[in-house]
Structures are given as C-alpha cells and as structure tokens.
C-alpha cells in the first residue's frame, strides 16, 4: 500500500480536570498533526498532481478548513468542565472549543480522525489510514483505520 503523510502544527490550550498531576491546570501545547492517506495515483496527463495521491497543499487546505483553524489558538475544554467553561465564557470573544470528551491527546486524535476521515473520503475519494497527534515531541496518540492498514 502506498501512503502519503502531511504534517501540520497548531497551538491550543486545555486541561485534564480530574488528573492527579500538573495536567489538571490550564496549560497549552504546540501540537503536531500527521495525516496519512492512501488512494490511487492521479494518472491524467496535464494535471499538476499527476503521479501523486494528492497534492500536499490540498491536504493542508482541507485539514486547515475542517479542523486546524478551529483548534489553533483555542482552548479545548470538556463540556462537563463547568468551572473552566464559565471562566472562558466570561472572556470577551475568547476562542473556545467545547468537546464532548476530556481533551486528552488520545481523545483529540480520535476526534481529528473522525472529522478528517469523512472530509478526505467525500472531497477527494481517498482513505484516511492514520492520524498521529503529538502533544509533545515525546508523547503522542495514533488512530488508525483498521480496514485500511
């Protein structure tokens, strides 16, 4: 199987409300998102993406539109973290993203995979094989599509 991977980065804040360490405090990360796709090579003569699964700039544009722009420089907060949500709501025009699960790197990777799988299938006819989300250079989560691997 031939795959391609595009890396994008964004900054976001979060907290893990019930965690027994420093992660229960408000803090942020420089996340690195790796998007791995598979599909047929473009073979049509005259196309600028001939010989590619998808142009890397197109991957970036779709990922930015459907995920990265919403999360970049936002605070990602769990919907049941009411104390922090109330505080964030008090800040005028604050960029807050309310999530249906605790914003661990594992959950964020799953959300990213769920969103992007549909985008790349519907808009480009490709299969999303894997999403890897780095919270730090040493800590990350991966979500794979078992059918594609």
mmCIF file of N, CA and C in Angstrom:
data_model
loop_
_atom_site.group_PDB
_atom_site.id
_atom_site.type_symbol
_atom_site.label_atom_id
_atom_site.label_comp_id
_atom_site.label_asym_id
_atom_site.label_seq_id
_atom_site.Cartn_x
_atom_site.Cartn_y
_atom_site.Cartn_z
ATOM 1 N N UNK A 1 0.846 -1.180 0.000
ATOM 2 C CA UNK A 1 0.000 0.000 0.000
ATOM 3 C C UNK A 1 0.888 1.238 0.000
ATOM 4 N N UNK A 2 0.582 2.181 -0.861
ATOM 5 C CA UNK A 2 1.285 3.454 -0.938
ATOM 6 C C UNK A 2 0.522 4.482 -0.107
ATOM 7 N N UNK A 3 1.231 5.142 0.795
ATOM 8 C CA UNK A 3 0.609 6.176 1.621
ATOM 9 C C UNK A 3 1.413 7.460 1.516
ATOM 10 N N UNK A 4 0.752 8.553 1.844
ATOM 11 C CA UNK A 4 1.416 9.852 1.989
ATOM 12 C C UNK A 4 1.013 10.425 3.337
ATOM 13 N N UNK A 5 1.888 11.258 3.893
ATOM 14 C CA UNK A 5 1.615 11.876 5.184
ATOM 15 C C UNK A 5 1.944 13.349 5.122
ATOM 16 N N UNK A 6 1.035 14.160 5.645
ATOM 17 C CA UNK A 6 1.231 15.615 5.747
ATOM 18 C C UNK A 6 1.230 15.987 7.214
ATOM 19 N N UNK A 7 2.194 16.810 7.621
ATOM 20 C CA UNK A 7 2.305 17.288 8.995
ATOM 21 C C UNK A 7 1.827 18.736 9.053
ATOM 22 N N UNK A 8 0.991 19.018 10.050
ATOM 23 C CA UNK A 8 0.551 20.388 10.332
ATOM 24 C C UNK A 8 0.742 20.635 11.825
ATOM 25 N N UNK A 9 0.922 21.869 12.203
ATOM 26 C CA UNK A 9 1.102 22.210 13.615
ATOM 27 C C UNK A 9 0.118 23.294 14.018
ATOM 28 N N UNK A 10 -0.260 23.258 15.291
ATOM 29 C CA UNK A 10 -1.137 24.289 15.834
ATOM 30 C C UNK A 10 -0.907 24.380 17.340
ATOM 31 N N UNK A 11 -1.315 25.497 17.906
ATOM 32 C CA UNK A 11 -1.198 25.733 19.340
ATOM 33 C C UNK A 11 -2.594 25.730 19.949
ATOM 34 N N UNK A 12 -2.722 25.088 21.102
ATOM 35 C CA UNK A 12 -4.017 25.073 21.786
ATOM 36 C C UNK A 12 -3.804 24.848 23.270
ATOM 37 N N UNK A 13 -4.762 25.322 24.047
ATOM 38 C CA UNK A 13 -4.748 25.111 25.487
ATOM 39 C C UNK A 13 -5.785 24.071 25.871
ATOM 40 N N UNK A 14 -5.584 23.473 27.036
ATOM 41 C CA UNK A 14 -6.545 22.516 27.571
ATOM 42 C C UNK A 14 -6.223 22.258 29.026
ATOM 43 N N UNK A 15 -7.007 21.379 29.616
ATOM 44 C CA UNK A 15 -6.680 20.813 30.926
ATOM 45 C C UNK A 15 -7.402 19.489 31.038
ATOM 46 N N UNK A 16 -6.880 18.628 31.894
ATOM 47 C CA UNK A 16 -7.494 17.338 32.176
ATOM 48 C C UNK A 16 -8.058 17.466 33.599
ATOM 49 N N UNK A 17 -9.354 17.738 33.728
ATOM 50 C CA UNK A 17 -9.916 18.200 35.006
ATOM 51 C C UNK A 17 -9.658 17.294 36.210
ATOM 52 N N UNK A 18 -9.709 16.002 36.073
ATOM 53 C CA UNK A 18 -9.591 15.118 37.230
ATOM 54 C C UNK A 18 -8.235 14.431 37.331
ATOM 55 N N UNK A 19 -7.266 14.925 36.581
ATOM 56 C CA UNK A 19 -5.953 14.287 36.557
ATOM 57 C C UNK A 19 -5.217 14.530 37.870
ATOM 58 N N UNK A 20 -4.364 13.582 38.267
ATOM 59 C CA UNK A 20 -3.641 13.674 39.546
ATOM 60 C C UNK A 20 -2.285 14.349 39.435
ATOM 61 N N UNK A 21 -2.051 15.100 38.343
ATOM 62 C CA UNK A 21 -0.760 15.786 38.212
ATOM 63 C C UNK A 21 -0.993 17.198 37.693
ATOM 64 N N UNK A 22 0.072 17.794 37.179
ATOM 65 C CA UNK A 22 0.016 19.171 36.695
ATOM 66 C C UNK A 22 -0.991 19.378 35.553
ATOM 67 N N UNK A 23 -1.351 18.309 34.882
ATOM 68 C CA UNK A 23 -2.256 18.427 33.721
ATOM 69 C C UNK A 23 -3.660 18.871 34.099
ATOM 70 N N UNK A 24 -3.980 18.894 35.389
ATOM 71 C CA UNK A 24 -5.290 19.407 35.807
ATOM 72 C C UNK A 24 -5.330 20.938 35.740
ATOM 73 N N UNK A 25 -4.150 21.560 35.601
ATOM 74 C CA UNK A 25 -4.063 23.019 35.487
ATOM 75 C C UNK A 25 -4.222 23.449 34.028
ATOM 76 N N UNK A 26 -4.661 24.681 33.841
ATOM 77 C CA UNK A 26 -4.748 25.239 32.494
ATOM 78 C C UNK A 26 -3.343 25.319 31.913
ATOM 79 N N UNK A 27 -3.158 24.815 30.695
ATOM 80 C CA UNK A 27 -1.849 24.865 30.042
ATOM 81 C C UNK A 27 -2.048 24.660 28.545
ATOM 82 N N UNK A 28 -0.968 24.768 27.798
ATOM 83 C CA UNK A 28 -1.075 24.626 26.351
ATOM 84 C C UNK A 28 0.057 23.813 25.760
ATOM 85 N N UNK A 29 -0.116 23.488 24.489
ATOM 86 C CA UNK A 29 0.859 22.689 23.763
ATOM 87 C C UNK A 29 1.001 23.205 22.342
ATOM 88 N N UNK A 30 2.128 22.897 21.748
ATOM 89 C CA UNK A 30 2.339 23.030 20.299
ATOM 90 C C UNK A 30 2.106 21.632 19.744
ATOM 91 N N UNK A 31 0.904 21.394 19.226
ATOM 92 C CA UNK A 31 0.539 20.082 18.701
ATOM 93 C C UNK A 31 1.083 19.910 17.284
ATOM 94 N N UNK A 32 1.465 18.689 16.954
ATOM 95 C CA UNK A 32 1.842 18.327 15.589
ATOM 96 C C UNK A 32 0.891 17.221 15.140
ATOM 97 N N UNK A 33 0.215 17.468 14.034
ATOM 98 C CA UNK A 33 -0.777 16.551 13.491
ATOM 99 C C UNK A 33 -0.235 15.935 12.214
ATOM 100 N N UNK A 34 -0.153 14.602 12.175
ATOM 101 C CA UNK A 34 0.284 13.881 10.982
ATOM 102 C C UNK A 34 -0.935 13.177 10.397
ATOM 103 N N UNK A 35 -1.211 13.452 9.134
ATOM 104 C CA UNK A 35 -2.359 12.880 8.429
ATOM 105 C C UNK A 35 -1.823 11.949 7.355
ATOM 106 N N UNK A 36 -2.167 10.661 7.446
ATOM 107 C CA UNK A 36 -1.691 9.665 6.486
ATOM 108 C C UNK A 36 -2.857 9.173 5.652
ATOM 109 N N UNK A 37 -2.694 9.272 4.319
ATOM 110 C CA UNK A 37 -3.746 8.925 3.360
ATOM 111 C C UNK A 37 -3.260 7.875 2.384
ATOM 112 N N UNK A 38 -4.200 7.157 1.813
ATOM 113 C CA UNK A 38 -3.904 6.243 0.724
ATOM 114 C C UNK A 38 -4.976 6.414 -0.344
ATOM 115 N N UNK A 39 -4.593 6.090 -1.552
ATOM 116 C CA UNK A 39 -5.516 6.175 -2.676
ATOM 117 C C UNK A 39 -4.770 5.924 -3.963
ATOM 118 N N UNK A 40 -5.504 6.011 -5.050
ATOM 119 C CA UNK A 40 -4.894 5.793 -6.361
ATOM 120 C C UNK A 40 -4.091 7.012 -6.781
ATOM 121 N N UNK A 41 -3.009 6.760 -7.506
ATOM 122 C CA UNK A 41 -2.226 7.858 -8.077
ATOM 123 C C UNK A 41 -3.028 8.523 -9.191
ATOM 124 N N UNK A 42 -2.924 9.827 -9.267
ATOM 125 C CA UNK A 42 -3.523 10.564 -10.375
ATOM 126 C C UNK A 42 -2.691 10.257 -11.618
ATOM 127 N N UNK A 43 -3.339 9.824 -12.681
ATOM 128 C CA UNK A 43 -2.625 9.407 -13.897
ATOM 129 C C UNK A 43 -2.945 10.277 -15.109
ATOM 130 N N UNK A 44 -3.845 11.222 -14.945
ATOM 131 C CA UNK A 44 -4.296 12.030 -16.074
ATOM 132 C C UNK A 44 -3.207 13.004 -16.531
ATOM 133 N N UNK A 45 -2.857 12.942 -17.820
ATOM 134 C CA UNK A 45 -1.861 13.859 -18.381
ATOM 135 C C UNK A 45 -2.322 15.305 -18.239
ATOM 136 N N UNK A 46 -1.368 16.175 -17.993
ATOM 137 C CA UNK A 46 -1.648 17.598 -17.913
ATOM 138 C C UNK A 46 -2.060 18.088 -16.540
ATOM 139 N N UNK A 47 -2.339 17.189 -15.617
ATOM 140 C CA UNK A 47 -2.717 17.617 -14.260
ATOM 141 C C UNK A 47 -1.466 17.892 -13.446
ATOM 142 N N UNK A 48 -1.509 18.934 -12.649
ATOM 143 C CA UNK A 48 -0.338 19.280 -11.837
ATOM 144 C C UNK A 48 -0.076 18.257 -10.747
ATOM 145 N N UNK A 49 -1.069 17.448 -10.418
ATOM 146 C CA UNK A 49 -0.886 16.425 -9.391
ATOM 147 C C UNK A 49 -0.696 15.022 -9.974
ATOM 148 N N UNK A 50 -0.336 14.949 -11.254
ATOM 149 C CA UNK A 50 -0.093 13.647 -11.873
ATOM 150 C C UNK A 50 1.040 12.940 -11.133
ATOM 151 N N UNK A 51 0.819 11.651 -10.838
ATOM 152 C CA UNK A 51 1.809 10.870 -10.115
ATOM 153 C C UNK A 51 1.712 11.008 -8.603
ATOM 154 N N UNK A 52 0.712 11.745 -8.131
ATOM 155 C CA UNK A 52 0.518 11.951 -6.687
ATOM 156 C C UNK A 52 -0.789 11.288 -6.255
ATOM 157 N N UNK A 53 -0.861 10.935 -4.981
ATOM 158 C CA UNK A 53 -2.146 10.543 -4.392
ATOM 159 C C UNK A 53 -2.981 11.801 -4.199
ATOM 160 N N UNK A 54 -2.364 12.828 -3.659
ATOM 161 C CA UNK A 54 -2.992 14.144 -3.500
ATOM 162 C C UNK A 54 -1.876 15.147 -3.275
ATOM 163 N N UNK A 55 -2.026 16.319 -3.816
ATOM 164 C CA UNK A 55 -1.049 17.373 -3.596
ATOM 165 C C UNK A 55 -1.023 17.724 -2.105
ATOM 166 N N UNK A 56 0.180 17.822 -1.529
ATOM 167 C CA UNK A 56 0.300 18.117 -0.106
ATOM 168 C C UNK A 56 -0.363 19.440 0.271
ATOM 169 N N UNK A 57 -0.352 20.413 -0.641
ATOM 170 C CA UNK A 57 -1.003 21.692 -0.331
ATOM 171 C C UNK A 57 -2.517 21.535 -0.232
ATOM 172 N N UNK A 58 -3.084 20.592 -0.979
ATOM 173 C CA UNK A 58 -4.523 20.334 -0.890
ATOM 174 C C UNK A 58 -4.872 19.634 0.426
ATOM 175 N N UNK A 59 -4.000 18.741 0.873
ATOM 176 C CA UNK A 59 -4.211 18.101 2.176
ATOM 177 C C UNK A 59 -4.224 19.169 3.265
ATOM 178 N N UNK A 60 -3.248 20.059 3.202
ATOM 179 C CA UNK A 60 -3.154 21.138 4.191
ATOM 180 C C UNK A 60 -4.403 22.010 4.171
ATOM 181 N N UNK A 61 -4.867 22.377 2.993
ATOM 182 C CA UNK A 61 -6.041 23.251 2.882
ATOM 183 C C UNK A 61 -7.279 22.591 3.482
ATOM 184 N N UNK A 62 -7.502 21.324 3.187
ATOM 185 C CA UNK A 62 -8.675 20.631 3.723
ATOM 186 C C UNK A 62 -8.584 20.448 5.236
ATOM 187 N N UNK A 63 -7.407 20.054 5.717
ATOM 188 C CA UNK A 63 -7.237 19.866 7.164
ATOM 189 C C UNK A 63 -7.381 21.192 7.904
ATOM 190 N N UNK A 64 -6.835 22.252 7.344
ATOM 191 C CA UNK A 64 -6.990 23.564 7.971
ATOM 192 C C UNK A 64 -8.454 23.967 8.032
ATOM 193 N N UNK A 65 -9.155 23.811 6.929
ATOM 194 C CA UNK A 65 -10.558 24.223 6.854
ATOM 195 C C UNK A 65 -11.440 23.447 7.830
ATOM 196 N N UNK A 66 -11.221 22.163 7.961
ATOM 197 C CA UNK A 66 -12.139 21.319 8.712
ATOM 198 C C UNK A 66 -11.705 20.999 10.143
ATOM 199 N N UNK A 67 -10.474 21.387 10.523
ATOM 200 C CA UNK A 67 -10.031 21.064 11.877
ATOM 201 C C UNK A 67 -9.068 22.095 12.458
ATOM 202 N N UNK A 68 -7.940 22.281 11.813
ATOM 203 C CA UNK A 68 -6.845 23.044 12.411
ATOM 204 C C UNK A 68 -7.249 24.489 12.707
ATOM 205 N N UNK A 69 -7.930 25.148 11.791
ATOM 206 C CA UNK A 69 -8.310 26.544 12.036
ATOM 207 C C UNK A 69 -9.242 26.683 13.231
ATOM 208 N N UNK A 70 -10.081 25.673 13.490
ATOM 209 C CA UNK A 70 -10.971 25.739 14.654
ATOM 210 C C UNK A 70 -10.197 25.561 15.959
ATOM 211 N N UNK A 71 -9.172 24.697 15.946
ATOM 212 C CA UNK A 71 -8.446 24.388 17.170
ATOM 213 C C UNK A 71 -7.243 25.292 17.419
ATOM 214 N N UNK A 72 -6.692 25.910 16.394
ATOM 215 C CA UNK A 72 -5.474 26.706 16.559
ATOM 216 C C UNK A 72 -5.743 27.927 17.427
ATOM 217 N N UNK A 73 -4.927 28.098 18.452
ATOM 218 C CA UNK A 73 -5.031 29.197 19.407
ATOM 219 C C UNK A 73 -6.401 29.258 20.078
ATOM 220 N N UNK A 74 -6.975 28.076 20.296
ATOM 221 C CA UNK A 74 -8.229 27.958 21.033
ATOM 222 C C UNK A 74 -7.952 27.238 22.341
ATOM 223 N N UNK A 75 -8.908 27.320 23.253
ATOM 224 C CA UNK A 75 -8.860 26.498 24.454
ATOM 225 C C UNK A 75 -9.852 25.376 24.246
ATOM 226 N N UNK A 76 -9.365 24.140 24.319
ATOM 227 C CA UNK A 76 -10.172 22.946 24.108
ATOM 228 C C UNK A 76 -10.650 22.470 25.477
ATOM 229 N N UNK A 77 -11.950 22.539 25.693
ATOM 230 C CA UNK A 77 -12.485 22.272 27.029
ATOM 231 C C UNK A 77 -13.572 21.200 26.967
ATOM 232 N N UNK A 78 -13.563 20.335 27.952
ATOM 233 C CA UNK A 78 -14.576 19.291 28.095
ATOM 234 C C UNK A 78 -15.902 19.927 28.497
ATOM 235 N N UNK A 79 -16.995 19.491 27.888
ATOM 236 C CA UNK A 79 -18.301 20.104 28.128
ATOM 237 C C UNK A 79 -18.732 20.041 29.591
ATOM 238 N N UNK A 80 -18.272 19.061 30.342
ATOM 239 C CA UNK A 80 -18.645 18.938 31.757
ATOM 240 C C UNK A 80 -17.660 19.622 32.703
ATOM 241 N N UNK A 81 -16.663 20.304 32.178
ATOM 242 C CA UNK A 81 -15.713 21.069 32.990
ATOM 243 C C UNK A 81 -16.320 22.460 33.199
ATOM 244 N N UNK A 82 -17.366 22.500 34.015
ATOM 245 C CA UNK A 82 -18.210 23.694 34.111
ATOM 246 C C UNK A 82 -17.491 24.902 34.686
ATOM 247 N N UNK A 83 -16.582 24.705 35.619
ATOM 248 C CA UNK A 83 -15.851 25.824 36.212
ATOM 249 C C UNK A 83 -15.025 26.546 35.151
ATOM 250 N N UNK A 84 -14.294 25.796 34.362
ATOM 251 C CA UNK A 84 -13.456 26.409 33.326
ATOM 252 C C UNK A 84 -14.333 26.981 32.211
ATOM 253 N N UNK A 85 -15.384 26.271 31.843
ATOM 254 C CA UNK A 85 -16.278 26.794 30.797
ATOM 255 C C UNK A 85 -16.869 28.138 31.215
ATOM 256 N N UNK A 86 -17.277 28.253 32.478
ATOM 257 C CA UNK A 86 -17.841 29.515 32.958
ATOM 258 C C UNK A 86 -16.789 30.627 32.892
ATOM 259 N N UNK A 87 -15.563 30.307 33.288
ATOM 260 C CA UNK A 87 -14.481 31.290 33.212
ATOM 261 C C UNK A 87 -14.238 31.709 31.761
ATOM 262 N N UNK A 88 -14.126 30.754 30.849
ATOM 263 C CA UNK A 88 -13.868 31.071 29.446
ATOM 264 C C UNK A 88 -15.005 31.878 28.839
ATOM 265 N N UNK A 89 -16.234 31.569 29.226
ATOM 266 C CA UNK A 89 -17.395 32.328 28.733
ATOM 267 C C UNK A 89 -17.365 33.782 29.194
ATOM 268 N N UNK A 90 -16.662 34.047 30.302
ATOM 269 C CA UNK A 90 -16.587 35.421 30.809
ATOM 270 C C UNK A 90 -15.578 36.276 30.048
ATOM 271 N N UNK A 91 -14.747 35.649 29.218
ATOM 272 C CA UNK A 91 -13.734 36.375 28.456
ATOM 273 C C UNK A 91 -14.321 36.813 27.118
ATOM 274 N N UNK A 92 -14.357 38.102 26.845
ATOM 275 C CA UNK A 92 -14.959 38.573 25.592
ATOM 276 C C UNK A 92 -14.246 37.995 24.365
ATOM 277 N N UNK A 93 -15.019 37.439 23.460
ATOM 278 C CA UNK A 93 -14.538 36.932 22.178
ATOM 279 C C UNK A 93 -13.421 35.902 22.312
ATOM 280 N N UNK A 94 -13.425 35.151 23.394
ATOM 281 C CA UNK A 94 -12.407 34.116 23.577
ATOM 282 C C UNK A 94 -12.686 32.949 22.643
ATOM 283 N N UNK A 95 -11.651 32.384 22.068
ATOM 284 C CA UNK A 95 -11.783 31.239 21.164
ATOM 285 C C UNK A 95 -11.781 29.962 21.999
ATOM 286 N N UNK A 96 -12.965 29.419 22.185
ATOM 287 C CA UNK A 96 -13.158 28.223 22.994
ATOM 288 C C UNK A 96 -13.823 27.160 22.138
ATOM 289 N N UNK A 97 -13.318 25.936 22.233
ATOM 290 C CA UNK A 97 -13.935 24.793 21.558
ATOM 291 C C UNK A 97 -14.397 23.829 22.645
ATOM 292 N N UNK A 98 -15.708 23.624 22.713
ATOM 293 C CA UNK A 98 -16.286 22.725 23.705
ATOM 294 C C UNK A 98 -16.363 21.332 23.088
ATOM 295 N N UNK A 99 -15.804 20.353 23.799
ATOM 296 C CA UNK A 99 -15.726 18.979 23.310
ATOM 297 C C UNK A 99 -16.610 18.057 24.138
ATOM 298 N N UNK A 100 -17.059 16.976 23.517
ATOM 299 C CA UNK A 100 -17.909 16.007 24.205
ATOM 300 C C UNK A 100 -17.113 14.993 25.021
ATOM 301 N N UNK A 101 -15.807 15.176 25.101
ATOM 302 C CA UNK A 101 -14.947 14.289 25.890
ATOM 303 C C UNK A 101 -13.758 15.084 26.430
ATOM 304 N N UNK A 102 -13.108 14.552 27.424
ATOM 305 C CA UNK A 102 -11.943 15.193 28.043
ATOM 306 C C UNK A 102 -10.863 15.351 26.970
ATOM 307 N N UNK A 103 -10.231 16.535 26.862
ATOM 308 C CA UNK A 103 -9.269 16.789 25.782
ATOM 309 C C UNK A 103 -7.884 16.187 26.009
ATOM 310 N N UNK A 104 -7.837 14.871 26.230
ATOM 311 C CA UNK A 104 -6.562 14.165 26.253
ATOM 312 C C UNK A 104 -6.064 14.049 24.818
ATOM 313 N N UNK A 105 -4.796 13.767 24.651
ATOM 314 C CA UNK A 105 -4.267 13.612 23.293
ATOM 315 C C UNK A 105 -4.947 12.437 22.588
ATOM 316 N N UNK A 106 -5.287 11.394 23.349
ATOM 317 C CA UNK A 106 -5.985 10.248 22.757
ATOM 318 C C UNK A 106 -7.350 10.663 22.194
ATOM 319 N N UNK A 107 -8.115 11.393 22.998
ATOM 320 C CA UNK A 107 -9.437 11.829 22.543
ATOM 321 C C UNK A 107 -9.348 12.828 21.400
ATOM 322 N N UNK A 108 -8.387 13.738 21.464
ATOM 323 C CA UNK A 108 -8.228 14.713 20.379
ATOM 324 C C UNK A 108 -7.853 14.013 19.074
ATOM 325 N N UNK A 109 -6.998 12.999 19.152
ATOM 326 C CA UNK A 109 -6.636 12.243 17.953
ATOM 327 C C UNK A 109 -7.860 11.532 17.383
ATOM 328 N N UNK A 110 -8.703 10.980 18.253
ATOM 329 C CA UNK A 110 -9.919 10.314 17.774
ATOM 330 C C UNK A 110 -10.869 11.304 17.106
ATOM 331 N N UNK A 111 -11.037 12.475 17.695
ATOM 332 C CA UNK A 111 -11.899 13.494 17.101
ATOM 333 C C UNK A 111 -11.348 13.905 15.737
ATOM 334 N N UNK A 112 -10.043 14.143 15.670
ATOM 335 C CA UNK A 112 -9.417 14.529 14.403
ATOM 336 C C UNK A 112 -9.636 13.456 13.349
ATOM 337 N N UNK A 113 -9.444 12.192 13.713
ATOM 338 C CA UNK A 113 -9.637 11.105 12.764
ATOM 339 C C UNK A 113 -11.081 11.059 12.279
ATOM 340 N N UNK A 114 -12.031 11.152 13.201
ATOM 341 C CA UNK A 114 -13.453 11.102 12.834
ATOM 342 C C UNK A 114 -13.811 12.212 11.841
ATOM 343 N N UNK A 115 -13.345 13.414 12.104
ATOM 344 C CA UNK A 115 -13.651 14.548 11.216
ATOM 345 C C UNK A 115 -12.979 14.407 9.857
ATOM 346 N N UNK A 116 -11.686 14.112 9.881
ATOM 347 C CA UNK A 116 -10.913 14.109 8.634
ATOM 348 C C UNK A 116 -11.209 12.898 7.757
ATOM 349 N N UNK A 117 -11.598 11.799 8.341
ATOM 350 C CA UNK A 117 -11.930 10.613 7.548
ATOM 351 C C UNK A 117 -13.036 10.939 6.546
ATOM 352 N N UNK A 118 -14.051 11.620 7.008
ATOM 353 C CA UNK A 118 -15.174 11.994 6.154
ATOM 354 C C UNK A 118 -14.737 13.011 5.097
ATOM 355 N N UNK A 119 -13.945 13.987 5.499
ATOM 356 C CA UNK A 119 -13.503 15.044 4.584
ATOM 357 C C UNK A 119 -12.723 14.462 3.409
ATOM 358 N N UNK A 120 -11.731 13.644 3.699
ATOM 359 C CA UNK A 120 -10.887 13.132 2.609
ATOM 360 C C UNK A 120 -11.608 12.094 1.764
ATOM 361 N N UNK A 121 -12.516 11.355 2.344
ATOM 362 C CA UNK A 121 -13.304 10.399 1.563
ATOM 363 C C UNK A 121 -14.263 11.140 0.629
ATOM 364 N N UNK A 122 -14.989 12.111 1.176
ATOM 365 C CA UNK A 122 -16.026 12.791 0.400
ATOM 366 C C UNK A 122 -15.471 13.785 -0.612
ATOM 367 N N UNK A 123 -14.409 14.504 -0.251
ATOM 368 C CA UNK A 123 -13.907 15.553 -1.134
ATOM 369 C C UNK A 123 -12.818 15.074 -2.084
ATOM 370 N N UNK A 124 -12.149 13.984 -1.749
ATOM 371 C CA UNK A 124 -11.034 13.561 -2.589
ATOM 372 C C UNK A 124 -11.074 12.077 -2.958
ATOM 373 N N UNK A 125 -12.019 11.336 -2.398
ATOM 374 C CA UNK A 125 -12.097 9.922 -2.700
ATOM 375 C C UNK A 125 -10.938 9.114 -2.152
ATOM 376 N N UNK A 126 -10.305 9.597 -1.101
ATOM 377 C CA UNK A 126 -9.150 8.934 -0.510
ATOM 378 C C UNK A 126 -9.541 8.265 0.804
ATOM 379 N N UNK A 127 -8.671 7.407 1.293
ATOM 380 C CA UNK A 127 -8.881 6.769 2.592
ATOM 381 C C UNK A 127 -7.885 7.338 3.589
ATOM 382 N N UNK A 128 -8.408 7.759 4.720
ATOM 383 C CA UNK A 128 -7.554 8.183 5.824
ATOM 384 C C UNK A 128 -7.094 6.924 6.544
ATOM 385 N N UNK A 129 -5.798 6.689 6.531
ATOM 386 C CA UNK A 129 -5.221 5.486 7.121
ATOM 387 C C UNK A 129 -4.899 5.707 8.592
ATOM 388 N N UNK A 130 -4.343 6.889 8.906
ATOM 389 C CA UNK A 130 -3.868 7.120 10.267
ATOM 390 C C UNK A 130 -3.803 8.608 10.553
ATOM 391 N N UNK A 131 -4.105 8.944 11.798
ATOM 392 C CA UNK A 131 -3.856 10.276 12.339
ATOM 393 C C UNK A 131 -2.949 10.085 13.545
ATOM 394 N N UNK A 132 -1.864 10.822 13.562
ATOM 395 C CA UNK A 132 -0.967 10.845 14.710
ATOM 396 C C UNK A 132 -0.976 12.271 15.237
ATOM 397 N N UNK A 133 -1.233 12.413 16.532
ATOM 398 C CA UNK A 133 -1.246 13.730 17.146
ATOM 399 C C UNK A 133 -0.214 13.756 18.264
ATOM 400 N N UNK A 134 0.806 14.608 18.075
ATOM 401 C CA UNK A 134 1.846 14.808 19.082
ATOM 402 C C UNK A 134 1.418 15.935 20.004
ATOM 403 N N UNK A 135 1.376 15.636 21.306
ATOM 404 C CA UNK A 135 1.118 16.664 22.297
ATOM 405 C C UNK A 135 2.430 17.333 22.703
ATOM 406 N N UNK A 136 3.468 16.528 22.755
ATOM 407 C CA UNK A 136 4.840 16.996 22.966
ATOM 408 C C UNK A 136 5.712 16.175 22.023
ATOM 409 N N UNK A 137 6.982 16.536 21.864
ATOM 410 C CA UNK A 137 7.839 15.709 20.999
ATOM 411 C C UNK A 137 7.970 14.264 21.472
ATOM 412 N N UNK A 138 7.688 14.008 22.756
ATOM 413 C CA UNK A 138 7.865 12.675 23.325
ATOM 414 C C UNK A 138 6.566 11.929 23.612
ATOM 415 N N UNK A 139 5.418 12.570 23.392
ATOM 416 C CA UNK A 139 4.130 11.969 23.753
ATOM 417 C C UNK A 139 3.118 12.194 22.639
ATOM 418 N N UNK A 140 2.500 11.096 22.167
ATOM 419 C CA UNK A 140 1.537 11.217 21.087
ATOM 420 C C UNK A 140 0.544 10.070 21.124
ATOM 421 N N UNK A 141 -0.516 10.236 20.332
ATOM 422 C CA UNK A 141 -1.525 9.188 20.156
ATOM 423 C C UNK A 141 -1.724 8.974 18.669
ATOM 424 N N UNK A 142 -2.019 7.727 18.308
ATOM 425 C CA UNK A 142 -2.289 7.381 16.915
ATOM 426 C C UNK A 142 -3.638 6.702 16.833
ATOM 427 N N UNK A 143 -4.380 7.049 15.788
ATOM 428 C CA UNK A 143 -5.631 6.382 15.472
ATOM 429 C C UNK A 143 -5.501 5.882 14.048
ATOM 430 N N UNK A 144 -5.792 4.600 13.872
ATOM 431 C CA UNK A 144 -5.704 4.011 12.539
ATOM 432 C C UNK A 144 -7.052 3.452 12.133
ATOM 433 N N UNK A 145 -7.250 3.386 10.831
ATOM 434 C CA UNK A 145 -8.428 2.751 10.271
ATOM 435 C C UNK A 145 -8.068 1.295 10.044
ATOM 436 N N UNK A 146 -8.589 0.423 10.862
ATOM 437 C CA UNK A 146 -8.263 -0.992 10.773
ATOM 438 C C UNK A 146 -8.521 -1.584 9.400
ATOM 439 N N UNK A 147 -9.478 -1.025 8.659
ATOM 440 C CA UNK A 147 -9.776 -1.549 7.334
ATOM 441 C C UNK A 147 -8.714 -1.166 6.319
ATOM 442 N N UNK A 148 -8.005 -0.062 6.573
ATOM 443 C CA UNK A 148 -7.019 0.427 5.605
ATOM 444 C C UNK A 148 -5.609 -0.060 5.895
ATOM 445 N N UNK A 149 -5.347 -0.510 7.101
ATOM 446 C CA UNK A 149 -3.982 -0.873 7.474
ATOM 447 C C UNK A 149 -3.687 -2.303 7.093
#
